[in-house]
Amino acid sequence: NQIYRGSMDNDEMFQKISDTLTAMATRGESNE
């Protein structure tokens, strides 16, 4: 259970980072 929960946290964190990178890339394009 703990390992599975850790995987869930990793997936959540990965998605958060992915969303952040996407937002940054979009913002960069908008500024230019």
PDB file of C-alpha atoms in Angstrom:
ATOM      1  CA  ASN A   1       0.000   0.000   0.000  1.00  0.00           C
ATOM      2  CA  GLN A   2       2.768   2.429   0.918  1.00  0.00           C
ATOM      3  CA  ILE A   3       4.641   1.722  -2.323  1.00  0.00           C
ATOM      4  CA  TYR A   4       1.449   2.135  -4.364  1.00  0.00           C
ATOM      5  CA  ARG A   5       0.718   5.376  -2.563  1.00  0.00           C
ATOM      6  CA  GLY A   6       4.250   6.544  -3.359  1.00  0.00           C
ATOM      7  CA  SER A   7       3.650   5.837  -7.035  1.00  0.00           C
ATOM      8  CA  MET A   8       0.465   7.887  -6.908  1.00  0.00           C
ATOM      9  CA  ASP A   9       2.363  10.794  -5.353  1.00  0.00           C
ATOM     10  CA  ASN A  10       5.049  10.513  -8.045  1.00  0.00           C
ATOM     11  CA  ASP A  11       2.434  10.512 -10.800  1.00  0.00           C
ATOM     12  CA  GLU A  12       0.736  13.519  -9.242  1.00  0.00           C
ATOM     13  CA  MET A  13       4.038  15.377  -8.928  1.00  0.00           C
ATOM     14  CA  PHE A  14       5.004  14.453 -12.506  1.00  0.00           C
ATOM     15  CA  GLN A  15       1.690  15.771 -13.827  1.00  0.00           C
ATOM     16  CA  LYS A  16       2.145  18.945 -11.790  1.00  0.00           C
ATOM     17  CA  ILE A  17       5.617  19.488 -13.272  1.00  0.00           C
ATOM     18  CA  SER A  18       4.309  18.700 -16.761  1.00  0.00           C
ATOM     19  CA  ASP A  19       1.505  21.245 -16.363  1.00  0.00           C
ATOM     20  CA  THR A  20       3.975  23.826 -15.059  1.00  0.00           C
ATOM     21  CA  LEU A  21       6.355  23.302 -17.981  1.00  0.00           C
ATOM     22  CA  THR A  22       3.446  23.548 -20.419  1.00  0.00           C
ATOM     23  CA  ALA A  23       2.232  26.749 -18.779  1.00  0.00           C
ATOM     24  CA  MET A  24       5.739  28.225 -18.870  1.00  0.00           C
ATOM     25  CA  ALA A  25       6.167  27.293 -22.541  1.00  0.00           C
ATOM     26  CA  THR A  26       2.781  28.779 -23.422  1.00  0.00           C
ATOM     27  CA  ARG A  27       3.541  31.939 -21.458  1.00  0.00           C
ATOM     28  CA  GLY A  28       6.897  32.267 -23.217  1.00  0.00           C
ATOM     29  CA  GLU A  29       5.242  32.002 -26.619  1.00  0.00           C
ATOM     30  CA  SER A  30       2.627  34.563 -25.600  1.00  0.00           C
ATOM     31  CA  ASN A  31       5.295  37.041 -24.468  1.00  0.00           C
ATOM     32  CA  GLU A  32       7.078  36.751 -27.793  1.00  0.00           C
TER      33      GLU A  32
END
